[in-house]
Short mmCIF file of C-alpha atoms (C1' of nucleotides) in Angstrom, two decimals:
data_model
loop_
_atom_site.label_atom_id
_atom_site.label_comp_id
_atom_site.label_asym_id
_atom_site.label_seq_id
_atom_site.Cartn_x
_atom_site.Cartn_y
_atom_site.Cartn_z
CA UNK A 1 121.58 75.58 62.23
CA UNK A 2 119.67 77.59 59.80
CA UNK A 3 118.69 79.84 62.88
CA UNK A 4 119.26 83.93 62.79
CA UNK A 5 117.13 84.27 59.93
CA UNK A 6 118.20 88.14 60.67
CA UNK A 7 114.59 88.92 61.51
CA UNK A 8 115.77 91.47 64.00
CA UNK A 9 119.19 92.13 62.89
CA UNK A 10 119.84 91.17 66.84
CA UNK A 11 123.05 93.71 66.85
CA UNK A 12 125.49 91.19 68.21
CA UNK A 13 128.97 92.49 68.40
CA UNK A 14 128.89 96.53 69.64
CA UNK A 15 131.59 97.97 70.66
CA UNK A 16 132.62 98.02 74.28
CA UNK A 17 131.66 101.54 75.41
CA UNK A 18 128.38 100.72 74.25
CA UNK A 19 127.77 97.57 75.91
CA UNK A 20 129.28 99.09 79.06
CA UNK A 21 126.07 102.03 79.30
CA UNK A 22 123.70 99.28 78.51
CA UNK A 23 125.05 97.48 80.86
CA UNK A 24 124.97 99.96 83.76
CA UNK A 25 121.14 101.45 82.75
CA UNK A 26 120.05 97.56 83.28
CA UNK A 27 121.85 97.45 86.34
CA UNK A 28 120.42 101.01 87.61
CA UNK A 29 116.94 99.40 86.40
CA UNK A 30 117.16 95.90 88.78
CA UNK A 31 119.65 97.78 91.17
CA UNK A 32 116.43 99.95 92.10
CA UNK A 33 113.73 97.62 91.50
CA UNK A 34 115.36 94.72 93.60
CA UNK A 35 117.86 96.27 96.07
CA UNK A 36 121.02 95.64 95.87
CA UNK A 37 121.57 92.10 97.25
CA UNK A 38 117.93 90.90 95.48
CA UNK A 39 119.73 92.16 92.61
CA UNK A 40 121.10 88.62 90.71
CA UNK A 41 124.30 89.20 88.23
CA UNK A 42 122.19 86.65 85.81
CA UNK A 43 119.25 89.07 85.83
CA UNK A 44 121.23 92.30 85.20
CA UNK A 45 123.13 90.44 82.41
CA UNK A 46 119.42 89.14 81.16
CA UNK A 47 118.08 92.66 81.16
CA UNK A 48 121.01 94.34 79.30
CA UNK A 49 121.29 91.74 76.72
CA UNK A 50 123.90 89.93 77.18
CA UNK A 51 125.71 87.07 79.03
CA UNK A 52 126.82 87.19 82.55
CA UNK A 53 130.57 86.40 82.27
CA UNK A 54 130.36 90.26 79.39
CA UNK A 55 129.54 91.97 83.06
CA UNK A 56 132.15 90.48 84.85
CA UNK A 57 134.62 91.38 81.36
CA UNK A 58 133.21 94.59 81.60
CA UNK A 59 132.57 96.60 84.55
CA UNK A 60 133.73 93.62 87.36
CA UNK A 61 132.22 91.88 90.02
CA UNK A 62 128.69 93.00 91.60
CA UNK A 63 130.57 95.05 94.29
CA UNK A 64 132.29 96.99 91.60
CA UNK A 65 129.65 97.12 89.13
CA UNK A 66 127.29 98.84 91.88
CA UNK A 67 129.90 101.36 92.55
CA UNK A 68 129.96 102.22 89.07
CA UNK A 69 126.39 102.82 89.02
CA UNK A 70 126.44 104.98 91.90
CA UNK A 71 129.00 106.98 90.23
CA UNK A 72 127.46 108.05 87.05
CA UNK A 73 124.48 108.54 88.62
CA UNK A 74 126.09 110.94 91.54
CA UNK A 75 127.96 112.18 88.63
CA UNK A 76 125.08 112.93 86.55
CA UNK A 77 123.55 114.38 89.11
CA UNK A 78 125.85 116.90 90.23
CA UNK A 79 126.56 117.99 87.10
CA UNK A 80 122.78 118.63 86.59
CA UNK A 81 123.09 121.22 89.02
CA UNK A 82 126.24 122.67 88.18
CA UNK A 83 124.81 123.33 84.99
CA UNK A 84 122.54 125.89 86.06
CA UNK A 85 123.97 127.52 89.03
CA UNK A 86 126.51 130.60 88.22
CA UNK A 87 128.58 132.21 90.67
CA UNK A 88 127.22 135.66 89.70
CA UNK A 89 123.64 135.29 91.42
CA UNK A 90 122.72 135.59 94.78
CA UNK A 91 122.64 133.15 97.43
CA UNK A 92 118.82 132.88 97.31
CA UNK A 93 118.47 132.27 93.68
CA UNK A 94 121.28 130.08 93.90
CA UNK A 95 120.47 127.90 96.49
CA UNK A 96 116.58 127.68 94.43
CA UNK A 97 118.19 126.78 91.51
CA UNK A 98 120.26 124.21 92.88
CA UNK A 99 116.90 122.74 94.49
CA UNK A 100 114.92 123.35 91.00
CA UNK A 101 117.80 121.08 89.55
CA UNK A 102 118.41 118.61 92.14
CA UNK A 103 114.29 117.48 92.36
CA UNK A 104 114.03 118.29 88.71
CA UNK A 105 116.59 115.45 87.82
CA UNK A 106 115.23 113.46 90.55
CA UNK A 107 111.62 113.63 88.78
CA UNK A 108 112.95 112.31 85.97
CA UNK A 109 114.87 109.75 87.73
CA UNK A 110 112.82 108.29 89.81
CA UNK A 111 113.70 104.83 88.76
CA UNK A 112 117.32 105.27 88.83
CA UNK A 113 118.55 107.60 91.45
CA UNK A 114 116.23 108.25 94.32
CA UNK A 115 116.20 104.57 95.09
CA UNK A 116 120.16 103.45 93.95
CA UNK A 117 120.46 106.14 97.03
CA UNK A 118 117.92 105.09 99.35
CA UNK A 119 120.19 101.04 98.45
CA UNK A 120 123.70 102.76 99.12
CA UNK A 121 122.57 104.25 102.45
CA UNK A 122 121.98 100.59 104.01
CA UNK A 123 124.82 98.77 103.07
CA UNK A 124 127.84 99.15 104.26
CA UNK A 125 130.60 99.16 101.61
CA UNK A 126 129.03 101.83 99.68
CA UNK A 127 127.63 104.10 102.81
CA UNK A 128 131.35 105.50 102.69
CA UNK A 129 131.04 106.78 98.56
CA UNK A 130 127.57 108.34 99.82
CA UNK A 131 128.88 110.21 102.92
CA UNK A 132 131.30 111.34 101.02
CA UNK A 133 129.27 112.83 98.31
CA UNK A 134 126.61 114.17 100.87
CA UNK A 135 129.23 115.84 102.85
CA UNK A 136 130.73 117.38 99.51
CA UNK A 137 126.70 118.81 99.24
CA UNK A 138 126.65 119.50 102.91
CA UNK A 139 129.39 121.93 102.41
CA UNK A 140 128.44 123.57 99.29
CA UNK A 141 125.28 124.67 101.39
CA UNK A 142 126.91 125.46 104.38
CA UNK A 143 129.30 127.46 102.70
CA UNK A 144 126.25 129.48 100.89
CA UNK A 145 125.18 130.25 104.59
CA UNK A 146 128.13 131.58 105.94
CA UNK A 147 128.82 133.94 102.95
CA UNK A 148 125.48 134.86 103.41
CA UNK A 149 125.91 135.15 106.95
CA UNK A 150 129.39 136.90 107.53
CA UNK A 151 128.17 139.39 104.36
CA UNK A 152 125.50 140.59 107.00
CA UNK A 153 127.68 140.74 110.23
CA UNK A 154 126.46 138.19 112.17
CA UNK A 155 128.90 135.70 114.04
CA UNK A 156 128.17 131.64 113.92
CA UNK A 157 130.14 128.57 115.13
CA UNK A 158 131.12 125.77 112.62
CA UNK A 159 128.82 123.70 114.56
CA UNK A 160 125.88 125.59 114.17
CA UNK A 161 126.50 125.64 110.32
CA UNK A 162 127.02 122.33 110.52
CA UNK A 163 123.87 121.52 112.16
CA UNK A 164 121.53 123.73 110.09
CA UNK A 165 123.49 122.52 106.52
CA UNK A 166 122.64 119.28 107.47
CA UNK A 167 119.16 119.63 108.34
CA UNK A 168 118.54 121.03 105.07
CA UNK A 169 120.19 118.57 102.75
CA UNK A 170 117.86 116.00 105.15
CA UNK A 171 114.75 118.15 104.43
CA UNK A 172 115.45 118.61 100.84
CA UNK A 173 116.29 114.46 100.57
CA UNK A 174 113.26 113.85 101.98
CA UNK A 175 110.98 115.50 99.85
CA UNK A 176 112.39 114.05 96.71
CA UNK A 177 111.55 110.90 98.47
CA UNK A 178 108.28 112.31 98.88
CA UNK A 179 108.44 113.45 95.52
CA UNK A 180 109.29 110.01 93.85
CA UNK A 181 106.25 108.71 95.43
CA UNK A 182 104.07 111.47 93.99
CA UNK A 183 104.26 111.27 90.45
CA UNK A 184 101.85 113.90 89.77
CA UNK A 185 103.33 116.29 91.59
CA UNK A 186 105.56 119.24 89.93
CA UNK A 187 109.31 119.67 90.80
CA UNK A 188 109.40 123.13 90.19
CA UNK A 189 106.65 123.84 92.62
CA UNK A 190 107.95 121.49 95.12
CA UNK A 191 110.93 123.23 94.79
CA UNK A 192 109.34 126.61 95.38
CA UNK A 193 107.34 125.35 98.35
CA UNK A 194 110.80 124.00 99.82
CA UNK A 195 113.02 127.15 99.23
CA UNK A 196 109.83 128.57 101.37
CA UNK A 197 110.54 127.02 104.60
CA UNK A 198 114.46 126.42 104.17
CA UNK A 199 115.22 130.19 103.05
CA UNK A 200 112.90 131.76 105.19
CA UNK A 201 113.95 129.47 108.32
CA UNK A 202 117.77 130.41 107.52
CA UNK A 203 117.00 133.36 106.83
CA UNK A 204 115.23 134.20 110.20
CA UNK A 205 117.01 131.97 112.26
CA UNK A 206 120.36 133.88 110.85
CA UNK A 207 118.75 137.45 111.45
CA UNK A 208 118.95 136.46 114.65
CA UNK A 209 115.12 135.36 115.10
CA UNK A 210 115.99 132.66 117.87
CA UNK A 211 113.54 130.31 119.12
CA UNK A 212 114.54 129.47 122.90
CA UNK A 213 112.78 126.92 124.76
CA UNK A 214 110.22 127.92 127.62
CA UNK A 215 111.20 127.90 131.35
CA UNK A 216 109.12 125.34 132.79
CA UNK A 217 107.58 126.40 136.05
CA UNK A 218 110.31 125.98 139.33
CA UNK A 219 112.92 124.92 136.75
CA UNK A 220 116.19 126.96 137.40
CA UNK A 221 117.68 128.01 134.48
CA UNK A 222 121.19 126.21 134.74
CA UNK B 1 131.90 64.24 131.89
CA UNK B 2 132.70 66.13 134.79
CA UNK B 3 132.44 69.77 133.32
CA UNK B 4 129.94 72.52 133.90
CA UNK B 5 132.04 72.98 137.30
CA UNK B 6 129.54 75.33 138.32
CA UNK B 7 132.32 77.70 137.67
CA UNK B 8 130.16 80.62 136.17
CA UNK B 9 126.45 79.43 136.56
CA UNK B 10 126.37 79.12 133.07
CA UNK B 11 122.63 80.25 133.76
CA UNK B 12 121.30 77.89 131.36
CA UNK B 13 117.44 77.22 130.59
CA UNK B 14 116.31 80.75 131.25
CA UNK B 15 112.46 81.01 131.08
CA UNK B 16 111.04 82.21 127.26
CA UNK B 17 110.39 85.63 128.11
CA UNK B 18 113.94 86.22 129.17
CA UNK B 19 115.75 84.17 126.25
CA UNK B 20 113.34 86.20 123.53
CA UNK B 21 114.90 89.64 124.91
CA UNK B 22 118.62 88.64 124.68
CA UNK B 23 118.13 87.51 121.13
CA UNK B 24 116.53 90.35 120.15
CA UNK B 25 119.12 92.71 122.36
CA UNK B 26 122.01 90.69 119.69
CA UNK B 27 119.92 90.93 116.74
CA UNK B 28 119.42 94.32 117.09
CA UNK B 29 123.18 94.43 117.60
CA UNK B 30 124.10 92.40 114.75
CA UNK B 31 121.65 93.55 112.38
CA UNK B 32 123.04 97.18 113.25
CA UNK B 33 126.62 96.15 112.30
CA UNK B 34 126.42 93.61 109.45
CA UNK B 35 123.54 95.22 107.75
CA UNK B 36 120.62 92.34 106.95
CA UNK B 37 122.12 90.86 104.50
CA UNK B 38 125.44 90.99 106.12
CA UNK B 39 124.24 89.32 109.58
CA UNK B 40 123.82 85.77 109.49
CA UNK B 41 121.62 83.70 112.20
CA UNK B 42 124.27 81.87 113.48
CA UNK B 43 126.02 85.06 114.16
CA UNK B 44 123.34 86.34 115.85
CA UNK B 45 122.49 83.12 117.75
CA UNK B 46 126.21 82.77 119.10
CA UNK B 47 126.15 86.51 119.96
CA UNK B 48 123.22 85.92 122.06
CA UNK B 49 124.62 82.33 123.82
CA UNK B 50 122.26 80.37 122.52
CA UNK B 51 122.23 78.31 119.26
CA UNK B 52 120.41 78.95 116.21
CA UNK B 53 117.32 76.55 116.53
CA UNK B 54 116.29 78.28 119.58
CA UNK B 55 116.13 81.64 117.32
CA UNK B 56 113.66 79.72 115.11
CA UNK B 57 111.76 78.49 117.72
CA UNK B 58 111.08 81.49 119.57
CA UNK B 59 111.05 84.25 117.12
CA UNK B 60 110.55 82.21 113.62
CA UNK B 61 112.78 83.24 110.44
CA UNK B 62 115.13 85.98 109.75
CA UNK B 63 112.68 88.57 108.24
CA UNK B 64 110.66 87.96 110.73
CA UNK B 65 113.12 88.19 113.30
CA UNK B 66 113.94 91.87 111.87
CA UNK B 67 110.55 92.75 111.67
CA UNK B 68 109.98 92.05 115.69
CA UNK B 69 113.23 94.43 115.95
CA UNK B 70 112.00 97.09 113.57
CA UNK B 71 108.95 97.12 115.80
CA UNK B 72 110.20 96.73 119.63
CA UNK B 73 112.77 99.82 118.71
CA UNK B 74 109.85 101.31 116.95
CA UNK B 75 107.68 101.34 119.79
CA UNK B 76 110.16 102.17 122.45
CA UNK B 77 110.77 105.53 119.96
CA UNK B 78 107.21 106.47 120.03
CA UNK B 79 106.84 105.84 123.39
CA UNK B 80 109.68 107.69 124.42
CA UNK B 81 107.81 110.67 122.38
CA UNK B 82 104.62 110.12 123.78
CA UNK B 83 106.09 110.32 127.35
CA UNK B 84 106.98 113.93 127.34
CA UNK B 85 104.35 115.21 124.99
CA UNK B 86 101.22 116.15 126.65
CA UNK B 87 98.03 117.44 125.03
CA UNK B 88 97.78 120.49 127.13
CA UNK B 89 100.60 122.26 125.53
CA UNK B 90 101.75 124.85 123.27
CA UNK B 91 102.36 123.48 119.58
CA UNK B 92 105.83 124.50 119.98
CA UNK B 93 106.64 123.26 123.12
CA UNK B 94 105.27 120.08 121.73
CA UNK B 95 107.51 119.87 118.73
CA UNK B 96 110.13 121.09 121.34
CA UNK B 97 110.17 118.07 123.64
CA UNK B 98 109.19 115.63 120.68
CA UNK B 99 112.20 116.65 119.32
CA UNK B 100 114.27 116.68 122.19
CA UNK B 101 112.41 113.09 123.22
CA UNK B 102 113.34 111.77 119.99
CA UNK B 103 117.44 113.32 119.87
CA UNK B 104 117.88 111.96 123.18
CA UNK B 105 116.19 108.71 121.88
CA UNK B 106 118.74 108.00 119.38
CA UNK B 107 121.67 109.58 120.90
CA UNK B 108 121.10 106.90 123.50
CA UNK B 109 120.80 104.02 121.11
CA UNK B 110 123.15 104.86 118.27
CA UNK B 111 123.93 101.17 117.68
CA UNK B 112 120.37 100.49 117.57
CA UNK B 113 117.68 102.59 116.48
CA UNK B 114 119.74 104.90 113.98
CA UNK B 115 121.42 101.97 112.04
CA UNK B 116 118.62 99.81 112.04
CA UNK B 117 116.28 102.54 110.59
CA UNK B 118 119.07 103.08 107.74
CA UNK B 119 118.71 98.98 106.93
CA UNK B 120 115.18 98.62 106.98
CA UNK B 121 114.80 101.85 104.28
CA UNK B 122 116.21 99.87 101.27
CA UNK B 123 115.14 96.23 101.80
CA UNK B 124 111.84 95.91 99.67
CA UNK B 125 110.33 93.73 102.85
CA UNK B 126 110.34 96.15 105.30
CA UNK B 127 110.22 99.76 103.93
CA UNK B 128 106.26 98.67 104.14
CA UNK B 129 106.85 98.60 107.88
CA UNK B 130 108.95 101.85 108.06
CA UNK B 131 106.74 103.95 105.51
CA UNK B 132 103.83 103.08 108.20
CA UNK B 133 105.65 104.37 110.86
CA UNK B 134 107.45 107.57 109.00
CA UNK B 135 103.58 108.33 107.63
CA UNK B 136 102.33 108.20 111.37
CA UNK B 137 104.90 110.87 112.53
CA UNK B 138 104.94 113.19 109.32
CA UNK B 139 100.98 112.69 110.28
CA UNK B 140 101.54 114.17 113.59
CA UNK B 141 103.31 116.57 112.38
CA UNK B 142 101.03 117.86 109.84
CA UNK B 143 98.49 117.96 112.19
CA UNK B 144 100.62 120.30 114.77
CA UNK B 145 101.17 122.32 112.06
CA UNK B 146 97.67 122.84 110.82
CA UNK B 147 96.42 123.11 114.04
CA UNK B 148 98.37 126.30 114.71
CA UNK B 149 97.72 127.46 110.90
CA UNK B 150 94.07 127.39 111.47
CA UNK B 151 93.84 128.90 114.89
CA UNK B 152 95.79 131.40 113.17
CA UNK B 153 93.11 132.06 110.44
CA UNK B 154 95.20 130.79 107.64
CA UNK B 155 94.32 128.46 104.72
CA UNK B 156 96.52 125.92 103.68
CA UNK B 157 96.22 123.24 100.84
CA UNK B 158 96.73 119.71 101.64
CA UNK B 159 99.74 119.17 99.67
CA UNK B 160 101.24 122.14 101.17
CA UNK B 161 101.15 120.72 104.96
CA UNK B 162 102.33 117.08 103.80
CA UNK B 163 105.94 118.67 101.90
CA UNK B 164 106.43 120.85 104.52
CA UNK B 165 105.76 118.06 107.28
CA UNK B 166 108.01 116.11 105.00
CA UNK B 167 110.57 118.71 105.30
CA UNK B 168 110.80 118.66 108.61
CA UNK B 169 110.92 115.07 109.41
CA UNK B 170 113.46 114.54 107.07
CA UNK B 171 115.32 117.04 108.32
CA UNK B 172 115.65 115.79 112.39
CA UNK B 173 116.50 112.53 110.95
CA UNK B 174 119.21 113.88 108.97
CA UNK B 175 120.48 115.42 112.06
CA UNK B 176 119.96 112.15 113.95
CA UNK B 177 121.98 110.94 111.24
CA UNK B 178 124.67 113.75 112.15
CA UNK B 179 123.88 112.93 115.99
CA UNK B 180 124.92 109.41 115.55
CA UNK B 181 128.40 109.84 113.53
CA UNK B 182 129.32 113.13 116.51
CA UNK B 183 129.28 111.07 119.80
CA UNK B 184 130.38 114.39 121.80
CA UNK B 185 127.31 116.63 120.37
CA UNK B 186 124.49 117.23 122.97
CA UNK B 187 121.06 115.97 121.78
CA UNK B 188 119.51 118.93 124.32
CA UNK B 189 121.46 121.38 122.36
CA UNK B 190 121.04 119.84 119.02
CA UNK B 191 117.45 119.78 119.50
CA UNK B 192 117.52 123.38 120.27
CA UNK B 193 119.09 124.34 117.26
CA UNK B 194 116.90 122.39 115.12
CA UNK B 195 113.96 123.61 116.31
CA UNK B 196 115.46 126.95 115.50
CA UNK B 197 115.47 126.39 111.53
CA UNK B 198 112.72 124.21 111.85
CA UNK B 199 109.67 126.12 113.97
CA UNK B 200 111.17 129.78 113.15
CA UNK B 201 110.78 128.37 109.40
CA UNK B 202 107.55 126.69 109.51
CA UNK B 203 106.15 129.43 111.69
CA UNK B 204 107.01 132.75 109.38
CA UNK B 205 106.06 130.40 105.93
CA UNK B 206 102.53 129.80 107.79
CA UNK B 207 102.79 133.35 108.75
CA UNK B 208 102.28 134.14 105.29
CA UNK B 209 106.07 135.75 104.81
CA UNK B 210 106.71 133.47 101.47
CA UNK B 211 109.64 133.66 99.37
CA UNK B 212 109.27 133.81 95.47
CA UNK B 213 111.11 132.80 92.69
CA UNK B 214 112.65 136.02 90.32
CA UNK B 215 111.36 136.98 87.53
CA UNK B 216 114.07 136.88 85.64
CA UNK B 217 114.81 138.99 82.89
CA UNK B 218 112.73 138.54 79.72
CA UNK B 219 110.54 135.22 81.06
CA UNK B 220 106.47 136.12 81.16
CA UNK B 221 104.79 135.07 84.13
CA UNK B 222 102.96 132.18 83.30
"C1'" DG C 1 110.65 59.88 141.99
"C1'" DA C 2 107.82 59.12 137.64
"C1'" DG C 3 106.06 61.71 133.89
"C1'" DC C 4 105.86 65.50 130.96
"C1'" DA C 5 106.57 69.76 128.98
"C1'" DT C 6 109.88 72.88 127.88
"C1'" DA C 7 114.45 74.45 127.07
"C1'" DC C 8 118.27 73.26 124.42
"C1'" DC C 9 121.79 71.03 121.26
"C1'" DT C 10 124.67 68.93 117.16
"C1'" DA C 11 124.72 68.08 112.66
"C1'" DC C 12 122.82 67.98 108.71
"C1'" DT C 13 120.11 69.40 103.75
"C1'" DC C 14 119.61 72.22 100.08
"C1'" DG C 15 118.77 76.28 97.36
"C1'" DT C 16 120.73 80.26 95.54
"C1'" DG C 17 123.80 83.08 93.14
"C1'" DC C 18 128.61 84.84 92.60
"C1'" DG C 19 132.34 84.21 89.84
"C1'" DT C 20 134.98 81.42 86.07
"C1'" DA C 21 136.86 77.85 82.81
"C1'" DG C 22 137.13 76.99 78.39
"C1'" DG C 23 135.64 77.42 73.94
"C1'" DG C 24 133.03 79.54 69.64
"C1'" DT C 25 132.34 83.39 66.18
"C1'" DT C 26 132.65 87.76 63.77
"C1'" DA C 27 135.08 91.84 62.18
"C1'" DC C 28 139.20 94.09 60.89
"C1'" DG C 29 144.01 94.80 59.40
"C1'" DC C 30 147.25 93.51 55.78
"C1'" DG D 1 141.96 85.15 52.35
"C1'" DC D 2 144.15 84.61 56.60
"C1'" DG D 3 145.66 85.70 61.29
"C1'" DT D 4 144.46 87.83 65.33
"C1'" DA D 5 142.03 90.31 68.59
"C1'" DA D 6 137.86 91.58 70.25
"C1'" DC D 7 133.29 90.06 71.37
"C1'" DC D 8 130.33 86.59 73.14
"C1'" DC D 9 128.48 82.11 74.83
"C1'" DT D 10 127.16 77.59 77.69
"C1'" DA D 11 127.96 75.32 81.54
"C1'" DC D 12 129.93 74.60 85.65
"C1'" DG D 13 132.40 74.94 90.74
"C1'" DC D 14 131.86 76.33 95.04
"C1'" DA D 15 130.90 78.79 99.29
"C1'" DC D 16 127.75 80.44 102.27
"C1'" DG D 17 123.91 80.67 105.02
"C1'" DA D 18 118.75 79.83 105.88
"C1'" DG D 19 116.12 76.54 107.85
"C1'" DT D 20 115.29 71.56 109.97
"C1'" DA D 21 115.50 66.70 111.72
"C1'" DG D 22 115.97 64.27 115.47
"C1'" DG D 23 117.63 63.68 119.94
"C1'" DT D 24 119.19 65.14 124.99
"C1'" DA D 25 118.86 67.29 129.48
"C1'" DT D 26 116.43 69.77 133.11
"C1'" DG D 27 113.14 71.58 135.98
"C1'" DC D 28 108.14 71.27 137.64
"C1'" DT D 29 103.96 68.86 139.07
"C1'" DC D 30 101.65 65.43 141.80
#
DNA sequence: GAGCATACCTACTCGTGCGTAGGGTTACGC
DNA sequence: GCGTAACCCTACGCACGAGTAGGTATGCTC
């Protein structure tokens, strides 16, 4: 075969490590577009370059190969924040840095992470690496809130923590959902408008601003 | 053959109405274990003592099998809403019993609603469906919202109402989430607290108590 | 109690896509 | 320049599960 005629030099034969990132941004890329079971081996291997049985060589069968996706990416992702949070500032600039970051990198993931997370949540051998890494956030926040808390006197249960650090990893997760879906929008102001209703509600709610439901005519209180 | 000895009724050829809600009752089921991939027909055809034709004659393929879950859970949510919410009411007491409606809700269908709502998100086919639905409530929402903004002589952009409605949808069904995974936790209670961060939030942002970012040292103002 | 519609079944077809067997080729050490 | 190890391919096996063909039984109407 005369083929090859080196009209792109074609770059067979890289080296491993670099094969292996190509290999996980294509699967990122169909992993998001597709889902993870539309997702085909043959197409990820297509995208990335290469032949399917390199994948397998590589980085392992589907199951695997999603898990390593979800790791770089969480990986990635946490480290975007931990880059520009430092122990030395207060809660509230903390906490809006740490949102800044976290819809900041989401903006500029919207392919890859927003929707490799949105996959993970559904099926059910990865929901447990997810959890996990939510809970690790979940705590992070509900430990801001207690220092905050406890630094001003005021006495809460573990539950209530609990409760209110979860609602506001669910707020935040939705808006970069939202966010994703509104291109034009700016992270940094989103971010803003967030800190806005998450601080201030903490804040209140942990001055001890309590809502308490209304007693409903003839209804003894129990 | 002598069998069928009567010996339970076997109560075979049940009328079409009847036979439509069991398979549905063991889809529901299935779906909310296996995941969509993960259930298969048959699965769901044995769990509901019938065989797998019948599914396909009654309620047609698998997607659309899913979709006629997504949307009899669907409705029996927003119905379960709509039950408890009347017009005459304060805003808050509205978002109080919505939420309390909608707690209770999943609390009482774990296995169903919650899981199901996690599937449908990340398969391409149905998060059509769910967006519909999720835009109808953060819709609602909104419009609470603004309602009390106005009345309170307080101008709000669009985009402002929609994050923060975001923000606050996302954030009961992260607590749902939590709901679902603490079998012990009382959705009353839960509801309580959430409307806590949630109204005492919304309510002082709309109040026009705003947080802002720091200048910090050095940066202009843009 | 004949006829008919409806409920119901067993047993298949067939596409799809994961994972692999088995073999070729290019660089690199010596 | 020659062996060897790494890189890379084409082409298949095989299981699994969606959907169907074609036939049986049962209750209801007149």
């Amino acid at each position: 075969m005369l083929a090859r005629v080196s009209s792109t030099p074609t770059f067979r034969r890289l080296p491993r490590a670099v094969r292996e990132q190509q290999m996980l941004d294509a699967a990122v890329k169909v992993f998001s577009r597709r889902g993870y079971h539309g997702a085909s081996m043959d197409e990820i291997a297509d995208d990335a370059g290469i032949s399917k049985p390199m994948v397998y060589a590589y980085l392992g069968t589907k199951e695997e190969l999603f898990v390593a996706c979800l790791h770089r990416e969480g990986t990635r992702m946490m480290q975007a924040i931990a880059d520009v949070v430092a122990p030395d500032l207060s809660a509230d600039e903390r906490l809006w840095r740490s949102l800044q970051a976290f819809l900041g990198f989401v903006g500029a993931h919207r392919d890859g992470w927003a929707v490799l997370y949105r996959q993970a949540r559904g099926e059910q051998p990865f929901a447990g690496e997810l959890t996990a890494l939510r809970l690790r956030i979940v705590e992070v926040v509900a430990g801001m809130l207690e220092h905050t808390l406890r630094s001003e006197g005021r006495e809460v249960t573990e539950t209530e923590l609990e409760v209110v650090a979860y609602a506001l990893v669910g707020a935040t997760e939705s808006v970069a959902d939202w966010l994703v879906d509104h291109p034009e929008a700016d992270p940094e102001q989103t971010a803003t408008r967030m800190m806005n209703v998450a601080w201030v509600g903490a804040a209140q709610l942990l001055a001890g601003t309590t809502w308490r439901p209304p007693n409903r005519r003839g209804e003894a209180p129990s």
